[in-house]
Amino acid sequence: MGELKRTRIVNALSSEGIGSEITVMGWVRTKRESKGGFSFIEVNDGSCLTNLQVIAGDQLPNYATEVLKIQTGCSVKVTGSLLASPGKGQNVELKAEKIEVLGWADQEAYPLQKKRHSFEFLRTVAHLRPRTNTFGAVARVRNALSMAVHRFFQDRGFLYVHTPIITGSDCEGAGAMFKVTTLDLAKVPLIDGRPDLRSDFFEGPANLTVSGQLEAEVYALALGDVYTFGPTFRAENSNTPRHLAEFWMVEPEMAFCDLDGNVEIAVAFLKSLFSYVLERCQEDMNFFNRFIDPEIIATLEKLRSQEFRRLTYTEAIEILSKATVSFEFPVTWGSDIQAEHERYLCEKVFAGPAVLTDYPRQIKPFYMKVNPDGKTVRAMDVLLPKIGEIIGGSQREDDYDTLLERMKETGIDPAAYWWYLELRKFGTAPHSGFGLGFERLVQFVTGMANIRDVIPFPRTPGNVTF
Ligand code: ATP
Ligand code: MN
């Protein structure tokens, strides 16, 4: 729409342009009529949370025929002059000289009424929910966070690597995988009663990736510091407020880096993400603080300067076994630390974030480096108050024989990972990395309770509409 040159509302509201003539385009949030032959139209174009108030007077040629009929959801083009607003709640307003309705919205049918809707309802109208305050704010914060991810790594010389979405390997057995096939499911060729994948597209099993880590390791062991940031898929049937079938993951991988270096980067990374959002998304963060979680800004501000307590899994188990509260899951050396334990440590013991390291080898994936004690691996989990684990990572096993032994121990077929093993045969080097679930991050930063509300189009069991 070259001819439709417009001013974004976020710029119009900055009050620098007072007196100038501008054109804005957006969607009507509300409209009310005043007695003196005026209409007040609140227009939002998504560039910021605040609406621009448009004053439309009855001198407009289409006032009676169109302007009076404008309702919530219509899209409009308004040309007028930007004036300092005498009214409360806004600095500027647009005195319309021309209003064009670009698209009508039938009120009977339009699902977004002026009243507040539940998030559950809004999930059923995912094609319209970005027009609400909350989902607009989530989209802008999500955008800022992805920029912050790239900025953090790019500033430090990390290369962005695109790892494949379709994969032949089942990383860590991180979760059930989605199979990829072009076979006609109505007539799958069988061999010994099982699908004969030799005639399938890839002539063998293929899946949607659960993690880009193994491929990122390949690039780290050639280029030094790299990261992936892409979609991952898990066919786990977990209907929780923290799980999606399709989610985005950030996975840096650093060559010549041990666990200490890994912890350092992970903590600096989180702090920089929180700072970025606090600085760049003030209006949206104020909104979340007011309507979603009244402590969110204070929490993020505190985390920017707080020390991340570091302790080993074994030390954590000692603390937990002395706890006076009763946990649902048992606390014994060798069993996994559950979210309830993580939250107890952060909220009750440390009153702040923590990094747990050196977990028992039997509860961690094959690629984590075995410690000299033979019992633990160089794993690290970064824990935050309220949500528990936000980052999981490790120093990777760089010794060929140990890695092979760990594959066998955990039931991974070494033949399928011949290329991964070869990295340890040719110029192996210490290296480390971690994974951050991007939606968990957006959830934490916005305070949104359900992960389905921080991704534009959530994929969950039984739900792939939109
Ligand atoms: P959880 O115990 O919460 O299922 P996990 O141990 O399976 O997590 P990892 O395999 O370590 O998680 O994956 C790395 C990160 O990806 C996690 O820290 C989390 O932030 C995120 N994550 C894992 N599974 C999901 C999911 N189904 N939906 C959204 N994010 C996820
Ligand atoms: Mn999981």
Coordinates of C-alpha atoms and ligand atoms in Angstrom, one line a residue:
M1 CA 0.0 0.0 0.0
G2 CA 2.6 2.5 -1.1
E3 CA 0.1 5.3 -1.4
L4 CA -1.1 4.7 2.2
K5 CA 1.7 6.4 3.9
R6 CA 1.0 6.3 7.6
T7 CA 2.4 7.3 11.0
R8 CA 2.6 4.6 13.6
I9 CA 0.6 5.4 16.7
V10 CA 3.6 4.8 18.9
N11 CA 5.3 7.7 17.1
A12 CA 2.2 9.8 17.0
L13 CA 1.9 9.5 20.8
S14 CA 5.4 10.7 21.5
S15 CA 4.0 14.3 21.4
E16 CA 6.9 15.5 19.3
G17 CA 4.6 15.9 16.2
I18 CA 2.0 18.1 17.8
G19 CA 0.6 20.5 15.2
S20 CA 1.5 18.3 12.3
E21 CA -0.9 16.6 9.9
I22 CA -0.6 12.8 9.9
T23 CA -2.4 9.7 8.7
V24 CA -2.9 6.7 10.9
M25 CA -4.4 3.4 10.2
G26 CA -5.6 0.8 12.7
W27 CA -8.4 -1.0 14.3
V28 CA -11.1 0.6 16.4
R29 CA -11.1 -0.5 20.0
T30 CA -14.0 1.6 21.2
K31 CA -16.1 4.6 20.2
R32 CA -18.4 6.8 22.1
E33 CA -20.5 9.8 21.0
S34 CA -20.5 13.1 22.9
K35 CA -23.4 15.5 23.0
G36 CA -21.9 18.2 20.9
G37 CA -21.9 16.3 17.6
F38 CA -18.5 14.6 18.2
S39 CA -17.3 11.0 18.3
F40 CA -14.3 9.8 20.3
I41 CA -12.7 6.8 18.5
E42 CA -10.0 4.8 20.2
V43 CA -7.7 3.4 17.5
N44 CA -4.9 0.9 18.0
D45 CA -2.4 -0.2 15.3
G46 CA -0.4 -2.7 17.3
S47 CA 2.7 -0.5 17.5
C48 CA 2.1 0.1 21.2
L49 CA -0.4 -0.7 23.9
T50 CA -1.9 2.8 24.1
N51 CA -4.7 3.7 21.7
L52 CA -4.8 7.0 19.8
Q53 CA -7.9 9.0 20.5
V54 CA -9.5 10.3 17.4
I55 CA -11.9 13.2 17.6
A56 CA -14.4 13.0 14.7
G57 CA -16.8 16.0 14.3
D58 CA -20.1 16.2 12.4
Q59 CA -18.5 18.4 9.8
L60 CA -17.0 15.3 8.3
P61 CA -18.8 14.6 5.0
N62 CA -19.4 10.9 5.9
Y63 CA -20.2 11.6 9.6
A64 CA -23.8 10.5 9.5
T65 CA -23.4 7.9 6.8
E66 CA -20.3 6.1 8.1
V67 CA -18.5 7.5 11.2
L68 CA -21.6 7.0 13.4
K69 CA -21.7 3.4 12.3
I70 CA -18.1 2.7 13.1
Q71 CA -17.8 0.0 15.8
T72 CA -15.3 -2.1 17.6
G73 CA -13.1 -4.1 15.2
C74 CA -13.5 -1.8 12.1
S75 CA -10.3 -0.8 10.4
V76 CA -9.9 2.9 9.6
K77 CA -7.7 5.4 7.9
V78 CA -7.7 8.7 9.7
T79 CA -6.0 11.9 8.4
G80 CA -6.0 14.9 10.7
S81 CA -3.9 17.1 12.9
L82 CA -2.2 16.0 16.0
L83 CA -3.2 18.2 19.0
A84 CA -2.2 18.4 22.6
S85 CA -5.0 16.7 24.4
P86 CA -7.0 18.5 27.0
G87 CA -8.4 15.3 28.3
K88 CA -7.0 13.1 31.0
G89 CA -5.1 9.9 30.2
Q90 CA -3.5 11.0 26.9
N91 CA -1.0 13.6 25.8
V92 CA -2.2 13.9 22.2
E93 CA -5.3 13.4 20.2
L94 CA -6.0 13.3 16.5
K95 CA -8.5 15.8 15.2
A96 CA -9.9 14.0 12.1
E97 CA -10.2 15.9 8.9
K98 CA -10.9 12.7 6.9
I99 CA -12.0 9.2 8.1
E100 CA -12.2 6.3 5.7
V101 CA -13.5 3.0 6.8
L102 CA -11.2 0.3 5.3
G103 CA -13.1 -2.7 6.7
W104 CA -16.3 -3.0 8.6
A105 CA -16.9 -5.5 11.4
D106 CA -20.3 -6.8 12.0
Q107 CA -21.0 -6.4 15.7
E108 CA -23.3 -9.3 16.0
A109 CA -20.6 -11.6 14.7
Y110 CA -17.4 -10.0 15.9
P111 CA -16.1 -12.1 18.8
L112 CA -14.1 -9.4 20.5
Q113 CA -16.5 -7.3 22.5
K114 CA -15.5 -4.4 24.7
K115 CA -15.7 -6.5 27.8
R116 CA -12.8 -8.6 29.1
H117 CA -12.6 -12.1 27.7
S118 CA -11.1 -15.1 29.4
F119 CA -7.8 -16.4 28.0
E120 CA -9.5 -19.8 27.4
F121 CA -12.1 -18.1 25.1
L122 CA -9.4 -16.1 23.3
R123 CA -7.6 -19.3 22.5
T124 CA -10.6 -20.3 20.4
V125 CA -10.2 -17.1 18.4
A126 CA -6.4 -17.1 17.9
H127 CA -6.8 -15.3 14.6
L128 CA -8.3 -12.3 16.4
R129 CA -6.7 -12.4 19.9
P130 CA -3.6 -10.4 18.9
R131 CA -6.0 -7.4 18.7
T132 CA -6.4 -7.5 22.5
N133 CA -4.2 -5.6 24.9
T134 CA -2.7 -8.7 26.5
F135 CA -1.9 -10.6 23.3
G136 CA -0.5 -7.4 21.7
A137 CA 1.8 -6.9 24.7
V138 CA 2.8 -10.6 24.7
A139 CA 3.7 -10.3 21.0
R140 CA 5.8 -7.2 21.5
V141 CA 7.7 -8.6 24.5
R142 CA 8.2 -11.9 22.6
N143 CA 9.6 -10.0 19.7
A144 CA 11.9 -8.0 22.0
L145 CA 13.1 -11.1 23.7
S146 CA 14.1 -12.8 20.4
M147 CA 16.0 -9.7 19.5
A148 CA 17.7 -9.8 22.9
V149 CA 18.7 -13.4 22.3
H150 CA 20.3 -12.6 19.0
R151 CA 21.9 -9.4 20.3
F152 CA 23.5 -11.2 23.3
F153 CA 25.1 -13.8 21.2
Q154 CA 26.0 -11.6 18.2
D155 CA 27.7 -9.1 20.5
R156 CA 29.9 -11.9 21.8
G157 CA 30.8 -13.2 18.4
F158 CA 28.6 -16.3 18.4
L159 CA 27.5 -17.6 15.0
Y160 CA 23.8 -18.3 14.4
V161 CA 23.5 -21.8 13.0
H162 CA 20.4 -23.2 11.4
T163 CA 20.0 -26.8 12.5
P164 CA 17.7 -29.1 10.8
I165 CA 14.0 -29.5 11.7
I166 CA 13.7 -33.0 10.2
T167 CA 16.2 -35.3 11.7
G168 CA 17.2 -39.0 11.6
S169 CA 18.3 -39.0 15.2
D170 CA 16.4 -39.0 18.4
C171 CA 18.7 -36.6 20.4
E172 CA 18.5 -37.5 24.0
G173 CA 15.2 -39.4 23.9
A174 CA 14.1 -36.0 25.3
G175 CA 10.5 -36.8 24.5
A176 CA 8.3 -38.7 22.1
M177 CA 8.9 -37.7 18.6
F178 CA 6.7 -36.8 15.7
K179 CA 7.3 -39.1 12.7
V180 CA 7.8 -37.6 9.3
T181 CA 6.6 -39.7 6.4
T182 CA 5.1 -39.4 2.9
L183 CA 3.8 -42.9 3.0
D184 CA 0.1 -43.3 2.4
L185 CA -1.2 -44.3 5.8
A186 CA -4.0 -46.3 4.3
K187 CA -1.6 -48.7 2.6
V188 CA 1.7 -48.7 4.4
P189 CA 4.1 -51.4 3.0
L190 CA 5.0 -53.8 5.7
I191 CA 8.0 -55.9 6.4
D192 CA 7.8 -58.4 9.2
G193 CA 4.6 -56.7 10.3
R194 CA 6.2 -53.3 10.7
P195 CA 6.3 -50.4 8.2
D196 CA 8.8 -50.8 5.5
L197 CA 10.4 -47.4 5.5
R198 CA 12.8 -48.2 2.7
S199 CA 10.2 -46.9 0.3
D200 CA 9.5 -43.8 2.4
F201 CA 10.8 -40.4 1.4
F202 CA 14.0 -40.6 3.4
E203 CA 14.3 -44.4 3.0
G204 CA 14.4 -44.8 6.7
P205 CA 13.0 -43.3 9.9
A206 CA 12.7 -39.5 10.1
N207 CA 11.4 -37.3 12.9
L208 CA 10.8 -33.7 13.8
T209 CA 13.7 -32.5 15.9
V210 CA 13.5 -32.3 19.7
S211 CA 16.7 -30.3 20.0
G212 CA 19.3 -28.8 17.7
Q213 CA 22.1 -29.5 20.2
L214 CA 23.9 -32.4 18.5
E215 CA 24.1 -30.5 15.3
A216 CA 25.2 -27.4 17.1
E217 CA 28.0 -29.3 18.6
V218 CA 29.3 -30.1 15.1
Y219 CA 29.5 -26.4 14.3
A220 CA 30.9 -25.5 17.7
L221 CA 33.8 -27.9 17.1
A222 CA 34.7 -26.1 13.9
L223 CA 33.7 -22.5 14.5
G224 CA 34.0 -22.0 18.2
D225 CA 30.9 -20.3 19.6
V226 CA 27.6 -20.9 18.0
Y227 CA 23.9 -20.9 18.8
T228 CA 20.7 -22.2 17.4
F229 CA 17.3 -20.7 17.9
G230 CA 14.5 -22.6 16.2
P231 CA 11.4 -24.7 16.6
T232 CA 11.5 -28.0 18.4
F233 CA 8.8 -30.6 18.7
R234 CA 7.7 -33.1 21.4
A235 CA 4.8 -35.5 21.0
E236 CA 4.5 -35.8 24.7
N237 CA 0.9 -36.0 25.8
S238 CA 1.2 -33.6 28.6
N239 CA -1.6 -31.2 28.9
T240 CA 0.1 -28.8 31.3
P241 CA 0.3 -25.0 31.4
R242 CA 4.1 -25.4 30.7
H243 CA 4.2 -27.8 27.7
L244 CA 3.6 -27.3 24.0
A245 CA 4.0 -29.8 21.2
E246 CA 5.8 -27.2 19.2
F247 CA 8.1 -24.7 20.9
W248 CA 11.2 -22.6 20.3
M249 CA 14.5 -23.3 21.9
V250 CA 17.7 -21.3 22.2
E251 CA 20.8 -23.5 22.3
P252 CA 24.2 -22.0 22.5
E253 CA 27.2 -24.3 22.2
M254 CA 30.8 -23.2 23.1
A255 CA 34.0 -24.9 22.2
F256 CA 36.9 -24.8 24.6
C257 CA 34.5 -24.1 27.4
D258 CA 34.0 -26.0 30.6
L259 CA 31.1 -26.1 33.0
D260 CA 32.2 -23.0 34.9
G261 CA 32.3 -21.0 31.6
N262 CA 28.9 -22.4 30.7
V263 CA 27.3 -21.3 34.0
E264 CA 28.9 -17.8 33.5
I265 CA 27.4 -17.4 30.1
A266 CA 24.0 -18.7 31.1
V267 CA 23.7 -16.3 34.0
A268 CA 24.9 -13.3 32.0
F269 CA 22.5 -14.3 29.2
L270 CA 19.5 -14.3 31.5
K271 CA 20.4 -11.0 33.1
S272 CA 20.8 -9.4 29.7
L273 CA 17.4 -10.7 28.6
F274 CA 15.7 -9.3 31.7
S275 CA 17.5 -5.9 31.3
Y276 CA 16.6 -5.7 27.6
V277 CA 12.9 -6.1 28.3
L278 CA 12.8 -3.8 31.3
E279 CA 14.5 -1.1 29.2
R280 CA 12.7 -1.6 25.9
C281 CA 9.3 -2.7 26.8
Q282 CA 8.3 -0.4 29.7
E283 CA 4.8 0.2 28.6
D284 CA 4.0 -3.5 28.1
M285 CA 5.8 -4.5 31.3
N286 CA 3.8 -2.0 33.2
F287 CA 0.7 -3.6 31.8
F288 CA 1.7 -7.1 32.9
N289 CA 2.6 -5.7 36.3
R290 CA -0.8 -4.2 36.6
F291 CA -3.0 -6.8 35.2
I292 CA -1.1 -10.2 35.3
D293 CA 1.5 -10.3 38.0
P294 CA 1.9 -7.4 40.4
E295 CA 5.5 -8.5 41.3
I296 CA 6.9 -9.1 37.8
I297 CA 8.8 -5.9 37.4
A298 CA 10.3 -6.1 40.9
T299 CA 11.2 -9.7 40.3
L300 CA 13.0 -9.0 37.0
E301 CA 14.8 -6.0 38.5
K302 CA 16.0 -8.0 41.4
L303 CA 17.3 -10.8 39.2
R304 CA 19.4 -8.4 37.2
S305 CA 21.6 -7.7 40.2
Q306 CA 21.1 -10.9 42.3
E307 CA 23.8 -13.5 42.7
F308 CA 22.9 -16.9 41.3
R309 CA 23.7 -19.3 44.1
R310 CA 25.8 -22.2 42.9
L311 CA 25.7 -25.6 44.5
T312 CA 25.9 -29.3 43.5
Y313 CA 23.1 -31.7 43.2
T314 CA 24.5 -33.5 46.2
E315 CA 24.4 -30.3 48.3
A316 CA 20.9 -29.6 47.2
I317 CA 19.7 -33.1 48.2
E318 CA 21.2 -32.5 51.6
I319 CA 19.3 -29.3 52.0
L320 CA 16.1 -30.8 50.7
S321 CA 16.3 -33.8 53.0
K322 CA 16.4 -31.5 56.0
A323 CA 13.4 -29.6 54.8
T324 CA 10.4 -29.4 57.2
V325 CA 7.8 -29.3 54.4
S326 CA 6.6 -32.5 52.9
F327 CA 7.2 -33.0 49.2
E328 CA 5.1 -35.0 46.8
F329 CA 8.2 -36.6 45.3
P330 CA 10.8 -38.3 47.5
V331 CA 14.2 -36.7 48.1
T332 CA 16.9 -39.3 47.8
W333 CA 20.3 -39.1 46.1
G334 CA 19.8 -40.5 42.6
S335 CA 16.2 -39.4 42.0
D336 CA 15.4 -36.4 39.9
I337 CA 14.9 -33.0 41.4
Q338 CA 11.3 -32.0 40.7
A339 CA 9.8 -28.6 40.2
E340 CA 8.5 -28.5 43.8
H341 CA 12.1 -29.0 45.0
E342 CA 13.5 -26.4 42.7
R343 CA 10.9 -23.9 43.9
Y344 CA 11.6 -24.7 47.5
L345 CA 15.3 -24.1 47.0
C346 CA 14.8 -20.8 45.2
E347 CA 11.9 -19.4 47.2
K348 CA 12.4 -20.8 50.7
V349 CA 16.1 -21.5 51.0
F350 CA 17.9 -18.9 48.9
A351 CA 15.2 -16.4 48.2
G352 CA 16.8 -16.1 44.7
P353 CA 18.0 -17.9 41.7
A354 CA 20.3 -20.9 41.8
V355 CA 22.5 -23.0 39.6
L356 CA 22.6 -26.7 40.4
T357 CA 25.5 -28.8 39.0
D358 CA 26.9 -32.3 38.9
Y359 CA 23.8 -34.5 38.8
P360 CA 23.9 -38.3 39.1
R361 CA 24.7 -39.9 35.7
Q362 CA 21.7 -42.2 35.7
I363 CA 19.2 -39.3 35.5
K364 CA 21.0 -37.3 32.8
P365 CA 21.4 -37.9 29.0
F366 CA 24.4 -39.7 27.5
Y367 CA 26.2 -36.7 26.1
M368 CA 27.0 -35.1 29.5
K369 CA 30.6 -35.3 30.6
V370 CA 31.2 -37.9 33.3
N371 CA 33.1 -36.5 36.4
P372 CA 36.2 -38.2 37.8
D373 CA 34.0 -39.7 40.6
G374 CA 32.3 -41.8 37.9
K375 CA 28.9 -41.2 39.6
T376 CA 28.0 -37.7 38.5
V377 CA 28.0 -35.7 35.3
R378 CA 28.9 -32.1 34.5
A379 CA 25.3 -31.0 34.2
M380 CA 23.8 -27.6 35.2
D381 CA 20.3 -26.5 35.7
V382 CA 19.5 -22.8 36.2
L383 CA 16.6 -22.4 38.6
L384 CA 14.4 -19.3 39.1
P385 CA 11.8 -18.6 41.7
K386 CA 8.2 -19.4 40.7
I387 CA 9.1 -21.6 37.7
G388 CA 12.1 -23.7 38.7
E389 CA 14.3 -24.8 35.8
I390 CA 14.6 -22.3 33.0
I391 CA 17.9 -23.5 31.5
G392 CA 19.4 -27.0 31.3
G393 CA 22.9 -27.6 30.1
S394 CA 26.2 -29.4 30.5
Q395 CA 29.7 -29.8 29.6
R396 CA 29.7 -32.4 26.9
E397 CA 31.5 -35.7 27.0
D398 CA 34.5 -35.3 24.8
D399 CA 36.2 -38.7 25.5
Y400 CA 35.4 -41.2 22.8
D401 CA 35.4 -44.4 25.0
T402 CA 33.4 -42.8 27.8
L403 CA 30.8 -41.5 25.3
L404 CA 30.5 -44.9 23.7
E405 CA 30.0 -46.5 27.1
R406 CA 27.4 -44.0 28.0
M407 CA 25.5 -44.6 24.8
K408 CA 25.3 -48.3 25.5
E409 CA 24.4 -47.7 29.1
T410 CA 21.4 -45.4 28.1
G411 CA 20.3 -47.6 25.2
I412 CA 21.3 -45.3 22.4
D413 CA 22.4 -47.0 19.2
P414 CA 26.0 -45.9 18.5
A415 CA 25.7 -46.8 14.9
A416 CA 23.1 -44.1 14.4
Y417 CA 25.4 -41.5 16.0
W418 CA 28.6 -42.4 14.2
W419 CA 29.1 -38.8 13.1
Y420 CA 28.6 -37.6 16.7
L421 CA 31.2 -40.1 17.9
E422 CA 33.6 -39.1 15.2
L423 CA 33.8 -35.6 16.6
R424 CA 35.5 -37.2 19.6
K425 CA 37.8 -39.1 17.3
F426 CA 39.1 -36.2 15.2
G427 CA 40.3 -33.2 17.2
T428 CA 38.0 -33.6 20.2
A429 CA 37.9 -30.6 22.5
P430 CA 36.2 -29.6 25.7
H431 CA 32.9 -27.9 24.9
S432 CA 29.7 -27.0 26.7
G433 CA 26.2 -25.6 26.0
F434 CA 22.7 -25.2 27.2
G435 CA 19.1 -25.0 26.2
L436 CA 16.5 -22.4 27.1
G437 CA 12.9 -23.0 26.3
F438 CA 11.9 -19.7 24.7
E439 CA 8.2 -19.9 25.7
R440 CA 9.1 -20.6 29.3
L441 CA 11.2 -17.5 29.2
V442 CA 8.3 -15.4 27.7
Q443 CA 6.1 -16.9 30.4
F444 CA 8.4 -15.9 33.1
V445 CA 9.0 -12.4 31.9
T446 CA 5.3 -11.6 31.3
G447 CA 3.9 -13.5 34.2
M448 CA 1.4 -15.3 31.9
A449 CA 0.1 -18.4 33.6
N450 CA -0.4 -20.6 30.5
I451 CA 2.2 -21.3 27.9
R452 CA -0.5 -21.4 25.2
D453 CA -0.9 -17.7 25.6
V454 CA 2.7 -16.7 24.9
I455 CA 3.1 -18.4 21.4
P456 CA 0.9 -17.1 18.6
F457 CA -0.5 -20.4 17.5
P458 CA -0.1 -23.1 20.2
R459 CA 0.1 -26.7 19.2
T460 CA -1.1 -29.0 22.0
P461 CA -2.7 -32.5 22.0
G462 CA -5.8 -32.3 19.9
N463 CA -5.3 -28.8 18.8
V464 CA -3.7 -27.7 15.5
T465 CA -6.3 -25.2 14.3
F466 CA -5.0 -21.9 12.9
Ligands
ATP1 P1 10.2 -30.6 31.5 O1 10.7 -31.4 32.7 O2 9.6 -29.2 31.9 O3 9.3 -31.3 30.6 P2 12.5 -31.2 30.1 O4 13.4 -31.7 31.2 O5 11.9 -32.2 29.2 O6 11.5 -30.2 30.7 P3 14.7 -30.4 28.4 O7 14.6 -31.6 27.6 O8 15.9 -30.1 29.2 O9 13.4 -30.2 29.2 O10 14.4 -29.2 27.3 C1 15.1 -27.9 27.4 C2 14.1 -26.8 27.8 O11 13.0 -26.7 26.9 C3 13.5 -26.9 29.1 O12 14.3 -26.3 30.1 C4 12.2 -26.1 28.9 O13 12.5 -24.7 29.1 C5 11.9 -26.3 27.5 N1 10.8 -27.3 27.3 C6 10.9 -28.7 27.4 N2 9.8 -29.3 27.0 C7 8.9 -28.3 26.7 C8 7.6 -28.3 26.1 N3 6.9 -29.4 25.9 N4 7.1 -27.1 25.8 C9 7.7 -26.0 26.0 N5 9.0 -25.9 26.5 C10 9.6 -27.0 26.8
MN2 MN 9.8 -32.8 29.3

